[in-house]
Amino acid sequence: MSKLNIRTELNEPQIQAVTSITEPALIIAGAGSGKTRVITYRIAYMLEKGIPQHAILALTFTNKAAKEMEIRVRELTEKKLQSLTISTFHAFGLSIIRNEAELLGFRKNFSIYDETDRMTLIKESLRECRMASKKVDLYALGQLFSNIKTGLAAWNEDEVTMKPVYEEYQHGLKVYNAVDFDDLLTLPLALFEEHPDVLEKYRQRYRYIMVDEFQDTSLIQYKLMRLLASGGTVSNICVVGDDDQSIYSWRGANYRNIAMFEQDFPGLTEIKLEQNYRSTSTILEAANGVIAHNSNRKGKTLWSGKGGGRPIELHYPENESAEADFIASQIRNLSTTEGLRYHDFGVLTRTNSLAGNIEEAFLAENIPYKVSGGTSFFQRKEIKDIISYLRVIANPHDDVSLLRIINTPGRGIGKATIAVLNDIARKNKTGIWDALSRLNHSRQEGQQHLFQDKKILTELEEFMQLIETQRTEILERQGKPGQPWSLSQKTRALVDTIDYWGYLVAEHGKEEKKARWKFGNIEYFIRMIENWERDPDTMDSGLYPWLNRISLITKDDGETDNLGKVSLMTIHSAKGLEFPVVFIADAEEGLIPHEKSITDEHETPSETAGSIEEERRLFYVAITRAREKLYITSCQKRRRMHSSLHNSEKCTPSPFLEEIPRHLIQQYQPISPADEEALADDLLKKLKARFKGNN
């Protein structure tokens, strides 16, 4: 295998993991042990051994990881890989639903509801069941529906009153020809269980299956994988993971899947990857010292050939403001004295709500940063609504966008009407716009129509007229004499025409402040169009170029602007990433471990122990994000959410800090004025020397 050079580029356990392709394999890949490298080499090895591309299925958890794997395999093999499937679980499920849409009762152009769309449908379902959405915790209800659908929960006495709402929600998805995120897994699983012939078709194709980040798989993902891999035709099933990095139980991840895999696939080969290529020995010894206190784990010890490295620096600032100032000043100093770039720093907090003070400190120090997580501007409901109007104006046959706006703002066009439109579209093998046109034409011809209420037909006709009028206004670019055409002006006129402000006021009732905030987002969106129109580099300021631009912005949002910025994120968001320098903030009891993991009246001791172990795994993940230097801060006092402005609570350091071997830790000592002056002189000399060298 000369092309891959595995004997010179991989260590012995990695070579074994790459070449074990004739039996089930469990690869325990410790943090920083070259897991992605092993998976990509393994795929390349199989291809070189003559295994066809279409027979290989590699599943992971993020689009970014899947794309990275595909690029690496392409570089290794120098092949186009047209029929190789490297995908996320959800994207793989989506491909199955698309292939078998009619069998599942969907039309081919179904839409996928994101969280915003999902919450809108839940509120609509509550109204259909005559329940007030303002009295319901929509997030908790959405989580309940997800747990019911994925089998993580069953209806209990307190929650069963919401069962009709759940059934209405499911009915709504069918009516709108839509699926939610959970459906991307539950529908393929149900399809395989109910249609053995369909399952066999996929088994015959995917004879070599690999699963990345196996410790993060949910029970439903495990069942889907096991069904595919349990047929007699499968030559190989390989899972790669690390039980020490299982930190997503709150979203359904089941670290026990590793034990289930061992039971379901007897005779498997187990391979441990323990050599870490990321961190110094100091950081790894600290991580090993912490995680060794967990009992439910596979024994392993990470080691590094990088040498000892600098000690872990522990600091006990007075409060959260002092903590933020410390982190900002250290980043500023290290970037100056050691030539580190801002994207070399990762700042990790337990929750997003704890990042506010750090953001303020970064702004004060003019340190560029990026907060990972949160809702993209373009994913906010009010923005998606206006974009959908623009998309339908550009292309009335965009069913996804049309179904979003046909009753937004409300026009009395309910699910029953949309169901009829779906039937017409399905019968004539067309889209919703064509169905509307057919209805309108039949009415004008005096033919018998499908609605007893003539008001519905009037509303549908007025909706079509609205879109046609706006198409003329926006696409023909015909302003009045002396008034140049402007997409931003036309968009503002569209917002006024549909009275979106009135819609927001009606939706939020007495919460006018919330309505104003949402309308302010729309104003900001229109200003974005204005700025784009004024940009001298904008050659065509029409609707189509703007929509193309939005598609690119939405696609790349949050992925390409990290360079030159400090990464500020939760520990959960940091998994899979690494930085030369890492700060772990708020390492206090009640935060790390989180107070929710402590025993309450509803938990058994074993459940609590499991929660504490997951919190320890989370801290282990945080430690192993650092390559060269690690700082940990633990405040003496902190203002909690329920505390008043001047009332801080005394904090206790995280008990996990005691689990780090003492000889690895150095307590932070503020620099003295004399040392600071000497440091400044030394820095000035270095800058002068560098300047002379450049000349």
XYZ file of C-alpha atoms in Angstrom, residues 76-537:
462
model
C -5.236 10.321 -0.042
C -6.810 8.408 -2.919
C -6.807 11.078 -5.646
C -10.277 9.815 -6.614
C -13.482 11.775 -7.230
C -15.559 9.695 -4.755
C -18.893 10.228 -6.524
C -20.603 7.259 -4.836
C -18.888 7.236 -1.431
C -21.267 8.130 1.427
C -19.703 10.197 4.224
C -22.567 11.818 6.059
C -24.098 12.899 9.335
C -26.735 10.596 10.819
C -29.439 13.144 10.090
C -28.320 13.773 6.505
C -28.250 10.015 5.916
C -31.767 9.729 7.349
C -32.874 12.598 5.108
C -31.538 10.797 2.017
C -33.551 7.700 2.954
C -36.734 9.761 3.436
C -36.193 11.446 0.069
C -35.665 8.093 -1.651
C -38.729 6.528 -0.001
C -40.914 9.656 0.344
C -44.009 8.193 -1.283
C -43.811 5.047 0.830
C -43.740 7.301 3.900
C -46.661 9.404 2.656
C -44.732 12.544 1.646
C -44.352 14.408 -1.613
C -40.776 14.671 -2.890
C -40.402 18.400 -2.139
C -41.138 18.144 1.592
C -39.619 20.743 3.905
C -37.497 20.280 7.009
C -38.637 22.292 10.003
C -35.952 23.937 12.089
C -36.543 24.931 15.710
C -38.255 28.193 14.772
C -40.677 26.481 12.392
C -41.258 23.744 14.956
C -42.206 26.199 17.700
C -44.584 27.991 15.330
C -46.373 24.709 14.589
C -46.512 23.803 18.294
C -48.182 27.163 19.031
C -50.610 26.574 16.173
C -51.359 23.084 17.529
C -52.081 24.546 20.968
C -54.541 26.989 19.405
C -56.216 24.153 17.489
C -56.668 22.371 20.834
C -57.977 25.595 22.396
C -55.040 25.996 24.763
C -53.258 29.302 25.415
C -49.622 29.107 24.302
C -48.664 31.961 26.668
C -49.416 29.726 29.650
C -47.206 26.907 28.360
C -43.424 26.549 28.532
C -42.927 26.031 24.796
C -39.318 24.894 25.146
C -40.260 22.235 27.711
C -43.224 21.145 25.578
C -40.991 20.877 22.511
C -38.518 18.784 24.503
C -41.351 16.524 25.693
C -42.564 16.014 22.122
C -39.011 15.163 21.050
C -38.578 12.676 23.889
C -41.932 11.030 23.118
C -41.111 10.749 19.418
C -37.633 9.307 19.960
C -38.727 6.902 22.688
C -36.828 8.592 25.510
C -40.039 9.197 27.477
C -43.625 7.959 27.765
C -46.754 9.891 28.666
C -47.241 10.251 32.427
C -50.240 11.513 34.395
C -49.043 15.111 34.449
C -48.140 15.314 30.765
C -50.877 13.247 29.129
C -53.069 16.363 28.796
C -50.662 17.439 26.064
C -51.128 14.251 24.055
C -53.864 15.807 21.813
C -51.500 18.722 21.111
C -48.755 16.256 20.145
C -51.149 14.432 17.822
C -52.228 17.752 16.286
C -48.547 18.672 15.850
C -47.878 15.380 14.049
C -50.946 15.934 11.882
C -49.706 19.443 11.089
C -46.371 18.116 9.850
C -48.199 15.814 7.438
C -50.493 18.599 6.233
C -47.583 20.957 5.609
C -45.605 18.151 3.927
C -42.858 18.653 6.491
C -40.585 16.691 8.806
C -38.824 17.851 11.947
C -35.283 17.060 13.046
C -36.327 13.987 15.049
C -38.174 12.583 12.025
C -34.868 12.363 10.172
C -34.038 9.430 12.475
C -37.413 8.041 13.541
C -38.891 7.764 10.041
C -36.001 5.724 8.541
C -36.005 3.459 11.613
C -39.764 2.869 11.332
C -39.361 2.297 7.589
C -36.686 -0.378 8.150
C -38.708 -2.079 10.890
C -41.943 -2.138 8.889
C -40.546 -2.849 5.410
C -37.930 -5.646 5.474
C -37.517 -5.408 1.698
C -36.441 -1.763 1.961
C -34.027 -2.611 4.802
C -32.511 -5.414 2.747
C -31.982 -3.030 -0.161
C -29.862 -0.746 2.023
C -28.064 -3.684 3.639
C -27.064 -4.958 0.220
C -25.605 -1.589 -0.658
C -23.830 -0.567 2.559
C -21.660 -3.567 3.427
C -18.931 -1.555 5.204
C -20.184 0.774 7.925
C -18.203 3.157 10.143
C -19.534 5.368 12.940
C -17.515 8.276 14.297
C -18.008 9.783 17.800
C -19.814 6.587 18.785
C -20.089 7.671 22.434
C -22.428 10.477 21.272
C -24.918 8.200 19.509
C -28.434 8.040 20.871
C -30.363 4.810 21.354
C -32.338 5.449 18.172
C -29.136 6.049 16.175
C -27.707 2.841 17.589
C -30.842 0.903 16.563
C -30.641 2.329 13.041
C -26.979 1.346 12.745
C -27.568 -2.123 14.235
C -30.410 -2.855 11.800
C -28.217 -1.954 8.839
C -25.244 -3.937 10.150
C -27.039 -7.065 11.355
C -27.700 -8.568 7.932
C -25.636 -11.511 6.801
C -24.165 -9.567 3.882
C -22.290 -7.028 6.009
C -18.550 -7.649 5.961
C -17.566 -5.011 8.451
C -18.963 -2.676 11.096
C -16.537 -0.349 12.868
C -17.312 2.199 15.584
C -14.882 4.818 16.843
C -15.370 6.680 20.112
C -14.232 7.538 23.606
C -16.464 6.884 26.598
C -14.468 9.508 28.524
C -15.846 12.169 26.164
C -19.524 11.228 26.407
C -21.079 14.557 27.468
C -24.407 14.735 25.662
C -26.833 12.624 27.705
C -29.136 15.666 27.913
C -29.759 15.392 24.172
C -30.135 11.631 24.102
C -26.544 10.363 23.817
C -26.129 6.972 25.453
C -22.567 6.087 26.453
C -23.806 2.567 27.254
C -24.001 1.993 23.493
C -20.377 0.854 23.660
C -21.351 -1.999 26.009
C -24.362 -2.810 23.808
C -22.124 -2.938 20.741
C -19.841 -5.443 22.469
C -22.866 -7.585 23.296
C -24.535 -7.345 19.856
C -21.360 -8.010 17.873
C -19.473 -10.795 19.690
C -15.980 -11.580 18.490
C -15.193 -7.943 17.730
C -11.664 -6.570 17.704
C -11.001 -3.850 20.308
C -8.216 -1.362 19.635
C -7.134 1.474 21.937
C -5.528 4.665 20.628
C -3.741 6.224 23.618
C -0.939 8.294 22.100
C -2.033 11.931 22.126
C -0.640 14.198 19.394
C -2.232 17.383 20.715
C -1.212 18.234 24.267
C 1.831 18.371 26.507
C 2.442 15.662 29.110
C 1.469 18.107 31.865
C -1.989 18.640 30.403
C -2.501 14.918 29.741
C -1.397 13.913 33.242
C -3.906 16.404 34.650
C -6.680 15.008 32.442
C -5.777 11.418 33.361
C -5.775 12.333 37.057
C -9.303 13.738 36.828
C -10.963 11.085 34.669
C -9.481 8.212 36.687
C -12.057 9.042 39.393
C -14.855 7.791 37.101
C -15.768 4.128 37.591
C -17.948 3.543 34.487
C -15.234 3.708 31.848
C -12.782 1.686 29.829
C -9.336 1.952 31.339
C -6.796 3.855 29.280
C -3.988 6.335 29.852
C -3.230 9.079 27.370
C 0.448 9.824 26.799
C 2.359 12.311 24.697
C 5.758 12.530 23.090
C 5.721 16.340 23.287
C 7.432 16.598 26.666
C 6.404 18.051 30.015
C 5.223 21.523 29.060
C 4.321 24.460 31.273
C 2.368 24.041 34.497
C -1.381 24.578 34.686
C -2.048 28.030 36.075
C -4.834 28.325 38.643
C -6.276 31.718 39.613
C -8.875 32.684 42.240
C -10.147 36.134 41.161
C -12.318 38.151 43.539
C -15.430 38.022 41.340
C -16.650 37.460 37.784
C -15.548 40.948 36.679
C -12.016 40.372 37.940
C -12.075 36.954 36.266
C -13.000 38.519 32.935
C -10.325 41.222 33.282
C -7.717 38.548 34.078
C -8.588 36.490 30.996
C -8.582 39.547 28.716
C -5.262 40.873 30.075
C -3.565 37.466 29.820
C -4.666 37.113 26.209
C -3.443 40.608 25.443
C -0.075 39.948 27.140
C 0.493 36.534 25.541
C -0.390 37.807 22.078
C 2.194 40.559 22.550
C 5.008 38.702 24.333
C 4.755 35.296 22.638
C 3.467 36.281 19.208
C 0.272 34.277 19.572
C -2.650 35.164 17.317
C -6.115 35.697 18.732
C -7.496 32.504 17.203
C -4.873 30.590 19.220
C -6.997 31.199 22.341
C -10.076 29.317 23.492
C -12.108 30.572 26.454
C -14.539 27.973 27.823
C -17.486 28.554 30.152
C -19.999 26.105 31.629
C -23.006 27.929 30.140
C -23.560 30.737 27.625
C -25.024 32.977 30.330
C -21.629 33.151 32.064
C -19.879 34.692 29.054
C -21.310 38.222 29.351
C -18.603 39.689 31.593
C -15.873 38.164 29.441
C -17.431 39.739 26.337
C -17.429 43.133 28.062
C -13.762 42.737 29.015
C -12.842 41.795 25.437
C -14.660 44.848 24.117
C -12.866 47.074 26.628
C -9.482 45.639 25.563
C -10.363 45.761 21.848
C -9.857 42.000 21.608
C -11.744 40.517 18.628
C -13.765 37.458 19.588
C -16.465 35.109 18.375
C -19.190 33.583 20.525
C -20.048 30.093 19.316
C -23.628 28.901 19.552
C -26.839 30.946 19.663
C -29.345 31.593 16.907
C -28.137 32.939 13.581
C -29.698 36.265 12.599
C -31.034 34.679 9.419
C -32.720 31.869 11.395
C -34.912 34.222 13.442
C -38.577 33.720 12.622
C -39.326 37.279 11.563
C -36.319 37.320 9.212
C -37.175 33.923 7.746
C -40.730 35.148 7.111
C -39.600 38.169 5.089
C -36.963 36.140 3.218
C -39.652 33.570 2.374
C -41.829 36.321 0.886
C -38.883 37.439 -1.254
C -38.182 33.844 -2.304
C -41.805 33.282 -3.374
C -41.810 36.591 -5.248
C -38.676 35.409 -7.053
C -40.038 31.889 -7.570
C -43.702 31.148 -6.768
C -42.995 27.429 -7.194
C -40.858 27.374 -4.021
C -43.276 25.235 -1.998
C -41.257 25.397 1.220
C -41.263 29.207 1.344
C -44.839 29.459 0.081
C -46.235 27.181 2.786
C -44.389 29.247 5.365
C -46.056 32.529 4.377
C -49.445 31.496 3.005
C -50.983 32.172 6.428
C -48.361 34.570 7.847
C -49.765 37.049 8.774
C -52.969 35.137 9.384
C -55.452 35.011 6.483
C -57.751 32.295 7.765
C -55.955 29.712 5.607
C -55.718 26.734 7.941
C -54.423 23.185 7.735
C -57.619 21.868 6.144
C -57.214 24.284 3.223
C -53.545 23.406 2.834
C -54.447 19.699 2.891
C -56.753 20.293 -0.093
C -54.013 22.186 -1.924
C -51.607 19.313 -1.201
C -54.114 16.824 -2.657
C -54.527 18.886 -5.827
C -50.741 19.233 -6.176
C -50.202 15.502 -5.617
C -52.971 14.525 -8.039
C -51.572 16.745 -10.808
C -47.912 16.115 -9.897
C -47.266 19.842 -9.524
C -46.641 22.309 -6.701
C -48.803 24.436 -4.416
C -48.722 27.535 -6.637
C -50.121 25.525 -9.539
C -52.824 24.146 -7.217
C -53.747 27.717 -6.279
C -53.926 28.656 -9.959
C -56.192 25.697 -10.728
C -58.538 26.627 -7.874
C -58.644 30.239 -8.978
C -59.300 29.277 -12.601
C -62.124 26.889 -11.661
C -63.747 29.648 -9.596
C -63.578 32.124 -12.460
C -65.110 29.527 -14.773
C -67.966 29.011 -12.320
C -67.035 25.381 -11.739
C -67.921 23.514 -8.544
C -65.169 24.072 -6.026
C -63.880 22.083 -3.067
C -64.651 24.652 -0.367
C -68.074 25.375 1.053
C -66.782 28.610 2.578
C -66.338 31.056 -0.318
C -64.274 33.312 1.950
C -61.411 30.800 1.762
C -61.351 31.072 -2.034
C -61.314 34.856 -1.751
C -58.370 34.735 0.684
C -56.430 32.401 -1.622
C -57.118 34.616 -4.629
C -56.021 37.747 -2.717
C -52.836 35.989 -1.631
C -52.009 35.184 -5.261
C -52.755 38.779 -6.265
C -50.438 40.014 -3.510
C -47.564 37.872 -4.819
C -48.221 38.808 -8.466
C -48.364 42.535 -7.593
C -45.115 42.306 -5.640
C -43.466 40.409 -8.507
C -44.367 43.290 -10.815
C -43.168 45.875 -8.275
C -39.875 44.181 -7.434
C -38.810 42.190 -10.485
C -39.692 44.721 -13.180
C -37.789 47.464 -11.330
C -40.191 50.130 -12.561
C -40.183 53.034 -10.122
C -42.142 56.216 -10.619
C -40.529 58.908 -12.831
C -37.582 60.411 -11.025
C -37.533 57.687 -8.381
C -34.856 55.012 -8.914
C -35.749 51.398 -8.220
C -34.492 50.137 -4.851
C -34.809 46.602 -3.466
C -34.561 47.913 0.098
C -37.386 50.406 -0.514
C -39.534 47.712 -2.113
C -38.844 45.326 0.777
C -39.902 47.999 3.275
C -43.065 48.581 1.233
C -43.726 44.818 1.241
C -43.428 44.704 5.037
C -45.933 47.564 5.266
C -48.288 45.992 2.728
C -48.617 42.729 4.654
C -48.793 44.694 7.958
C -46.128 42.602 9.618
C -46.011 45.037 12.538
C -49.694 44.412 13.237
C -49.016 40.680 13.046
C -46.232 40.962 15.659
C -48.419 43.003 18.001
C -51.235 40.450 17.714
C -48.819 37.552 18.286
C -47.211 39.008 21.424
C -50.246 40.727 22.972
C -49.129 42.868 25.891
C -45.426 42.140 25.214
C -45.054 45.115 22.862
C -41.360 45.368 23.762
C -40.796 41.924 22.241
C -42.747 42.892 19.119
C -40.646 46.062 18.759
C -37.431 44.049 19.148
C -38.498 41.665 16.379
C -39.559 44.511 14.097
C -36.200 46.152 14.799
C -34.565 43.010 13.406
C -36.539 43.470 10.182
C -35.405 47.109 9.994
C -31.819 45.929 10.438
C -32.344 43.378 7.652
C -33.572 46.144 5.328
C -30.531 48.280 6.248
C -28.352 45.322 5.262
C -29.943 45.440 1.808
C -29.328 49.219 1.667
C -25.651 48.805 2.544
C -25.300 46.103 -0.093
C -26.966 48.314 -2.710
C -24.582 51.178 -1.903
C -21.484 48.977 -2.095
C -19.585 49.978 -5.277
C -18.659 46.303 -5.757
